[in-house]
Structures are given as structure tokens and as C-alpha cells.
């Protein structure tokens, strides 16, 4: 995810300070990794440096003074272009689970036991996400985010089943090379 573009998108709603941008990011992208304050302020400094955002004054609101930022016309233009770009499918499929299966075979381990333990971890995460998305107060952004993660976890589970069924052949191929 492009933090720079996410912050530009959040600034599209009007001037904001870093604390508010971090809070809104974490609210709007609830299943994403929360942004660190340092990452927010570093990214804002880069946006200002690149002419995509500018300082719009300060605001204390009864507390410490906070710098307000707003998007520039160039920032709005870049955001519009980025949002319209098609995200290409990953050119290489790197999968840590697959790597661990192969390494387990190479090291004389138990890849089937690893796959079963990984399956258990995936199922637990799916239960957690299902509970999040079915809670009565869950907003649509959270539901959609959870659905996305659930679909990926389900694909992983199907892949694990296929791989487990082919472990004998995979082991023979890995051992032969």
C-alpha cells in the first residue's frame, strides 16, 4: 500500500494534521497495519518537499500546536493518476509457506506437520476475521477489508490441501535435485 497516496487521499477531504491523518487512516483501513506517527510525519515532509502537499498553518485546539497540511493541485493530480492506475498482478509468486515446505523437505523435516499447523493458524485467523465482520457495529469498510483477507486465506488453505496431496511427488523431486 502506498502511504504517500493514502495520505494524499485523506488530505483530499481538507487540511489535517498528522495526528488526525493517522487516526483516520487506522479507522478507514481497519485491517491494515496501523501507521506509526513517525511514518506519517516523514511521509508528510516528503509530500511537502515534492510539492504534493503544503503547510496550511497551525492549530492548537487547546493542546500542543499542530501543523496543518493540505494537498496541492499537483498532489490532487498525482492522487487522481495513482487511483486510476491498474495494479498489476504480482510478477513473481513468492510464498513463504511454499518456501517452508521445500526447506522442510531439504532439511529432512516434516512438511505435512508444518502444513497442518499452518492450516490451524489460518483457520484461527479466519474465525477472528469472521467475528470482526459479523459484529453488529461493523462498518462496510471493515467488512470489505475482512472479506478480502478471508478470500486470500481461503486460497491459501486450498493451496495447502493441494500441496499436502502432492507431498510425496514434491519430496521426490526436491530430493532428486
PDB file of C-alpha atoms in Angstrom:
ATOM      1  CA  UNK A   1       0.000   0.000   0.000  1.00  0.00           C
ATOM      2  CA  UNK A   2       1.322   3.449  -0.854  1.00  0.00           C
ATOM      3  CA  UNK A   3       1.348   5.515   2.332  1.00  0.00           C
ATOM      4  CA  UNK A   4       2.040   8.653   0.324  1.00  0.00           C
ATOM      5  CA  UNK A   5      -1.083   8.188  -1.773  1.00  0.00           C
ATOM      6  CA  UNK A   6      -3.229   7.135   1.167  1.00  0.00           C
ATOM      7  CA  UNK A   7      -2.244  10.350   2.994  1.00  0.00           C
ATOM      8  CA  UNK A   8      -2.952  12.401  -0.150  1.00  0.00           C
ATOM      9  CA  UNK A   9      -6.354  10.733  -0.303  1.00  0.00           C
ATOM     10  CA  UNK A  10      -7.042  11.582   3.329  1.00  0.00           C
ATOM     11  CA  UNK A  11      -5.925  15.176   2.687  1.00  0.00           C
ATOM     12  CA  UNK A  12      -8.423  15.374  -0.178  1.00  0.00           C
ATOM     13  CA  UNK A  13     -11.088  15.930   2.477  1.00  0.00           C
ATOM     14  CA  UNK A  14      -9.394  19.129   3.613  1.00  0.00           C
ATOM     15  CA  UNK A  15      -6.473  20.289   5.730  1.00  0.00           C
ATOM     16  CA  UNK A  16      -5.440  17.982   8.544  1.00  0.00           C
ATOM     17  CA  UNK A  17      -2.623  17.498  10.999  1.00  0.00           C
ATOM     18  CA  UNK A  18      -0.559  14.313  11.253  1.00  0.00           C
ATOM     19  CA  UNK A  19      -2.307  13.000  14.364  1.00  0.00           C
ATOM     20  CA  UNK A  20      -5.707  13.252  12.658  1.00  0.00           C
ATOM     21  CA  UNK A  21      -4.396  11.639   9.460  1.00  0.00           C
ATOM     22  CA  UNK A  22      -3.015   8.684  11.431  1.00  0.00           C
ATOM     23  CA  UNK A  23      -6.310   8.266  13.301  1.00  0.00           C
ATOM     24  CA  UNK A  24      -8.380   8.466  10.088  1.00  0.00           C
ATOM     25  CA  UNK A  25      -6.056   6.004   8.329  1.00  0.00           C
ATOM     26  CA  UNK A  26      -6.471   3.481  11.127  1.00  0.00           C
ATOM     27  CA  UNK A  27     -10.262   3.967  11.071  1.00  0.00           C
ATOM     28  CA  UNK A  28     -10.668   3.760   7.288  1.00  0.00           C
ATOM     29  CA  UNK A  29      -8.259   0.847   6.823  1.00  0.00           C
ATOM     30  CA  UNK A  30      -9.018  -1.189   9.946  1.00  0.00           C
ATOM     31  CA  UNK A  31      -7.429  -4.429   8.768  1.00  0.00           C
ATOM     32  CA  UNK A  32      -4.246  -2.727   7.545  1.00  0.00           C
ATOM     33  CA  UNK A  33      -1.164  -2.356   9.657  1.00  0.00           C
ATOM     34  CA  UNK A  34      -1.633   0.814  11.746  1.00  0.00           C
ATOM     35  CA  UNK A  35       0.584   3.686  10.670  1.00  0.00           C
ATOM     36  CA  UNK A  36       3.288   4.820  13.053  1.00  0.00           C
ATOM     37  CA  UNK A  37       3.285   8.534  13.828  1.00  0.00           C
ATOM     38  CA  UNK A  38       6.869   8.768  12.615  1.00  0.00           C
ATOM     39  CA  UNK A  39       5.844   7.292   9.270  1.00  0.00           C
ATOM     40  CA  UNK A  40       3.013   9.807   8.937  1.00  0.00           C
ATOM     41  CA  UNK A  41       5.218  12.820   9.641  1.00  0.00           C
ATOM     42  CA  UNK A  42       8.087  11.559   7.482  1.00  0.00           C
ATOM     43  CA  UNK A  43       5.689  10.991   4.595  1.00  0.00           C
ATOM     44  CA  UNK A  44       4.116  14.426   5.085  1.00  0.00           C
ATOM     45  CA  UNK A  45       7.585  16.025   4.965  1.00  0.00           C
ATOM     46  CA  UNK A  46       8.294  14.203   1.699  1.00  0.00           C
ATOM     47  CA  UNK A  47       4.952  15.289   0.249  1.00  0.00           C
ATOM     48  CA  UNK A  48       5.800  18.910   1.101  1.00  0.00           C
ATOM     49  CA  UNK A  49       9.315  18.506  -0.309  1.00  0.00           C
ATOM     50  CA  UNK A  50       7.869  17.075  -3.549  1.00  0.00           C
ATOM     51  CA  UNK A  51       5.272  19.842  -3.878  1.00  0.00           C
ATOM     52  CA  UNK A  52       2.322  17.484  -3.420  1.00  0.00           C
ATOM     53  CA  UNK A  53       1.252  18.949  -0.069  1.00  0.00           C
ATOM     54  CA  UNK A  54       1.904  22.169   1.772  1.00  0.00           C
ATOM     55  CA  UNK A  55       1.676  23.524   5.266  1.00  0.00           C
ATOM     56  CA  UNK A  56      -1.663  25.203   5.868  1.00  0.00           C
ATOM     57  CA  UNK A  57      -0.882  26.848   9.201  1.00  0.00           C
ATOM     58  CA  UNK A  58      -1.004  25.585  12.740  1.00  0.00           C
ATOM     59  CA  UNK A  59      -3.783  24.657  15.116  1.00  0.00           C
ATOM     60  CA  UNK A  60      -3.550  24.199  18.863  1.00  0.00           C
ATOM     61  CA  UNK A  61      -7.180  23.354  19.681  1.00  0.00           C
ATOM     62  CA  UNK A  62      -6.438  23.738  23.376  1.00  0.00           C
ATOM     63  CA  UNK A  63      -3.438  21.391  23.244  1.00  0.00           C
ATOM     64  CA  UNK A  64       0.010  21.410  21.734  1.00  0.00           C
ATOM     65  CA  UNK A  65       0.486  23.283  18.489  1.00  0.00           C
ATOM     66  CA  UNK A  66      -0.049  21.076  15.450  1.00  0.00           C
ATOM     67  CA  UNK A  67       0.977  21.744  11.879  1.00  0.00           C
ATOM     68  CA  UNK A  68      -1.874  21.525   9.401  1.00  0.00           C
ATOM     69  CA  UNK A  69      -1.227  20.127   5.909  1.00  0.00           C
ATOM     70  CA  UNK A  70      -3.238  20.322   2.727  1.00  0.00           C
ATOM     71  CA  UNK A  71      -2.884  18.794  -0.697  1.00  0.00           C
ATOM     72  CA  UNK A  72      -1.669  20.966  -3.573  1.00  0.00           C
ATOM     73  CA  UNK A  73      -3.029  20.869  -7.121  1.00  0.00           C
ATOM     74  CA  UNK A  74      -0.043  18.681  -8.039  1.00  0.00           C
ATOM     75  CA  UNK A  75      -0.913  16.379  -5.138  1.00  0.00           C
ATOM     76  CA  UNK A  76      -4.516  16.120  -6.296  1.00  0.00           C
ATOM     77  CA  UNK A  77      -3.336  15.373  -9.840  1.00  0.00           C
ATOM     78  CA  UNK A  78      -0.915  12.653  -8.674  1.00  0.00           C
ATOM     79  CA  UNK A  79      -3.594  11.099  -6.469  1.00  0.00           C
ATOM     80  CA  UNK A  80      -6.055  11.014  -9.368  1.00  0.00           C
ATOM     81  CA  UNK A  81      -3.479   9.348 -11.622  1.00  0.00           C
ATOM     82  CA  UNK A  82      -2.462   6.810  -8.964  1.00  0.00           C
ATOM     83  CA  UNK A  83      -6.068   5.876  -8.160  1.00  0.00           C
ATOM     84  CA  UNK A  84      -6.785   5.215 -11.848  1.00  0.00           C
ATOM     85  CA  UNK A  85      -3.720   3.005 -12.436  1.00  0.00           C
ATOM     86  CA  UNK A  86      -4.368  -0.700 -12.734  1.00  0.00           C
ATOM     87  CA  UNK A  87      -2.482  -2.625 -10.069  1.00  0.00           C
ATOM     88  CA  UNK A  88      -0.574  -5.336 -11.935  1.00  0.00           C
ATOM     89  CA  UNK A  89      -0.768  -8.880 -10.679  1.00  0.00           C
ATOM     90  CA  UNK A  90       2.404  -9.900  -8.878  1.00  0.00           C
ATOM     91  CA  UNK A  91       5.045 -10.806 -11.470  1.00  0.00           C
ATOM     92  CA  UNK A  92       6.582 -13.461  -9.211  1.00  0.00           C
ATOM     93  CA  UNK A  93       4.762 -15.692  -6.828  1.00  0.00           C
ATOM     94  CA  UNK A  94       6.801 -15.769  -3.666  1.00  0.00           C
ATOM     95  CA  UNK A  95       5.100 -17.633  -0.950  1.00  0.00           C
ATOM     96  CA  UNK A  96       6.689 -18.104   2.452  1.00  0.00           C
ATOM     97  CA  UNK A  97       4.517 -21.136   3.124  1.00  0.00           C
ATOM     98  CA  UNK A  98       5.787 -22.869  -0.028  1.00  0.00           C
ATOM     99  CA  UNK A  99       9.375 -21.943   0.826  1.00  0.00           C
ATOM    100  CA  UNK A 100       8.975 -23.513   4.272  1.00  0.00           C
ATOM    101  CA  UNK A 101       7.557 -26.706   2.767  1.00  0.00           C
ATOM    102  CA  UNK A 102      10.549 -27.034   0.422  1.00  0.00           C
ATOM    103  CA  UNK A 103      13.055 -26.158   3.156  1.00  0.00           C
ATOM    104  CA  UNK A 104      11.398 -28.691   5.443  1.00  0.00           C
ATOM    105  CA  UNK A 105      11.887 -31.362   2.778  1.00  0.00           C
ATOM    106  CA  UNK A 106      15.511 -30.294   2.238  1.00  0.00           C
ATOM    107  CA  UNK A 107      16.221 -30.390   5.964  1.00  0.00           C
ATOM    108  CA  UNK A 108      14.554 -33.774   6.469  1.00  0.00           C
ATOM    109  CA  UNK A 109      11.701 -32.202   8.410  1.00  0.00           C
ATOM    110  CA  UNK A 110       8.012 -32.957   8.406  1.00  0.00           C
ATOM    111  CA  UNK A 111       6.339 -30.779   5.766  1.00  0.00           C
ATOM    112  CA  UNK A 112       2.946 -32.396   6.340  1.00  0.00           C
ATOM    113  CA  UNK A 113       3.077 -31.452  10.031  1.00  0.00           C
ATOM    114  CA  UNK A 114       4.070 -27.919   9.088  1.00  0.00           C
ATOM    115  CA  UNK A 115       1.170 -27.662   6.620  1.00  0.00           C
ATOM    116  CA  UNK A 116      -1.280 -28.895   9.273  1.00  0.00           C
ATOM    117  CA  UNK A 117      -0.013 -26.359  11.826  1.00  0.00           C
ATOM    118  CA  UNK A 118      -0.204 -23.590   9.222  1.00  0.00           C
ATOM    119  CA  UNK A 119      -3.742 -24.676   8.346  1.00  0.00           C
ATOM    120  CA  UNK A 120      -4.689 -24.392  12.026  1.00  0.00           C
ATOM    121  CA  UNK A 121      -3.252 -20.861  12.193  1.00  0.00           C
ATOM    122  CA  UNK A 122      -5.129 -19.858   9.031  1.00  0.00           C
ATOM    123  CA  UNK A 123      -8.403 -21.259  10.374  1.00  0.00           C
ATOM    124  CA  UNK A 124      -7.990 -19.339  13.629  1.00  0.00           C
ATOM    125  CA  UNK A 125      -7.375 -16.093  11.726  1.00  0.00           C
ATOM    126  CA  UNK A 126     -10.435 -16.781   9.577  1.00  0.00           C
ATOM    127  CA  UNK A 127     -12.555 -17.217  12.708  1.00  0.00           C
ATOM    128  CA  UNK A 128     -11.228 -13.895  14.061  1.00  0.00           C
ATOM    129  CA  UNK A 129     -11.992 -12.063  10.809  1.00  0.00           C
ATOM    130  CA  UNK A 130     -15.443 -13.613  10.580  1.00  0.00           C
ATOM    131  CA  UNK A 131     -16.204 -12.403  14.110  1.00  0.00           C
ATOM    132  CA  UNK A 132     -14.998  -8.905  13.190  1.00  0.00           C
ATOM    133  CA  UNK A 133     -17.070  -8.692  10.015  1.00  0.00           C
ATOM    134  CA  UNK A 134     -20.251 -10.089  11.576  1.00  0.00           C
ATOM    135  CA  UNK A 135     -20.264  -7.861  14.653  1.00  0.00           C
ATOM    136  CA  UNK A 136     -23.388  -5.714  14.795  1.00  0.00           C
ATOM    137  CA  UNK A 137     -21.490  -2.416  14.778  1.00  0.00           C
ATOM    138  CA  UNK A 138     -19.074  -3.285  11.949  1.00  0.00           C
ATOM    139  CA  UNK A 139     -18.948  -0.714   9.161  1.00  0.00           C
ATOM    140  CA  UNK A 140     -18.817  -1.645   5.477  1.00  0.00           C
ATOM    141  CA  UNK A 141     -15.122  -0.740   5.069  1.00  0.00           C
ATOM    142  CA  UNK A 142     -14.237  -3.239   7.790  1.00  0.00           C
ATOM    143  CA  UNK A 143     -16.485  -5.908   6.257  1.00  0.00           C
ATOM    144  CA  UNK A 144     -14.907  -5.445   2.823  1.00  0.00           C
ATOM    145  CA  UNK A 145     -11.403  -5.488   4.264  1.00  0.00           C
ATOM    146  CA  UNK A 146     -12.148  -8.660   6.226  1.00  0.00           C
ATOM    147  CA  UNK A 147     -13.706 -10.254   3.126  1.00  0.00           C
ATOM    148  CA  UNK A 148     -10.541  -9.525   1.157  1.00  0.00           C
ATOM    149  CA  UNK A 149      -8.366 -11.153   3.811  1.00  0.00           C
ATOM    150  CA  UNK A 150     -10.732 -14.126   4.133  1.00  0.00           C
ATOM    151  CA  UNK A 151     -10.622 -14.794   0.382  1.00  0.00           C
ATOM    152  CA  UNK A 152      -6.816 -14.806   0.459  1.00  0.00           C
ATOM    153  CA  UNK A 153      -6.728 -17.086   3.480  1.00  0.00           C
ATOM    154  CA  UNK A 154      -9.193 -19.428   1.764  1.00  0.00           C
ATOM    155  CA  UNK A 155      -6.983 -19.532  -1.331  1.00  0.00           C
ATOM    156  CA  UNK A 156      -4.014 -20.389   0.894  1.00  0.00           C
ATOM    157  CA  UNK A 157      -5.999 -23.211   2.512  1.00  0.00           C
ATOM    158  CA  UNK A 158      -6.957 -24.657  -0.875  1.00  0.00           C
ATOM    159  CA  UNK A 159      -3.307 -24.438  -1.957  1.00  0.00           C
ATOM    160  CA  UNK A 160      -2.215 -26.198   1.252  1.00  0.00           C
ATOM    161  CA  UNK A 161      -4.673 -29.030   0.557  1.00  0.00           C
ATOM    162  CA  UNK A 162      -3.332 -29.428  -2.990  1.00  0.00           C
ATOM    163  CA  UNK A 163       0.262 -29.320  -1.775  1.00  0.00           C
ATOM    164  CA  UNK A 164      -0.395 -31.852   1.008  1.00  0.00           C
ATOM    165  CA  UNK A 165      -1.887 -34.226  -1.569  1.00  0.00           C
ATOM    166  CA  UNK A 166       1.256 -33.858  -3.702  1.00  0.00           C
ATOM    167  CA  UNK A 167       3.902 -34.016  -0.975  1.00  0.00           C
ATOM    168  CA  UNK A 168       5.197 -37.436  -1.977  1.00  0.00           C
ATOM    169  CA  UNK A 169       5.875 -36.267  -5.524  1.00  0.00           C
ATOM    170  CA  UNK A 170       7.293 -32.912  -4.376  1.00  0.00           C
ATOM    171  CA  UNK A 171       9.590 -34.650  -1.898  1.00  0.00           C
ATOM    172  CA  UNK A 172      10.872 -36.962  -4.636  1.00  0.00           C
ATOM    173  CA  UNK A 173      11.528 -34.005  -6.957  1.00  0.00           C
ATOM    174  CA  UNK A 174      13.274 -31.946  -4.265  1.00  0.00           C
ATOM    175  CA  UNK A 175      15.383 -34.911  -3.149  1.00  0.00           C
ATOM    176  CA  UNK A 176      16.351 -35.686  -6.775  1.00  0.00           C
ATOM    177  CA  UNK A 177      17.690 -32.226  -7.496  1.00  0.00           C
TER     178      UNK A 177
END
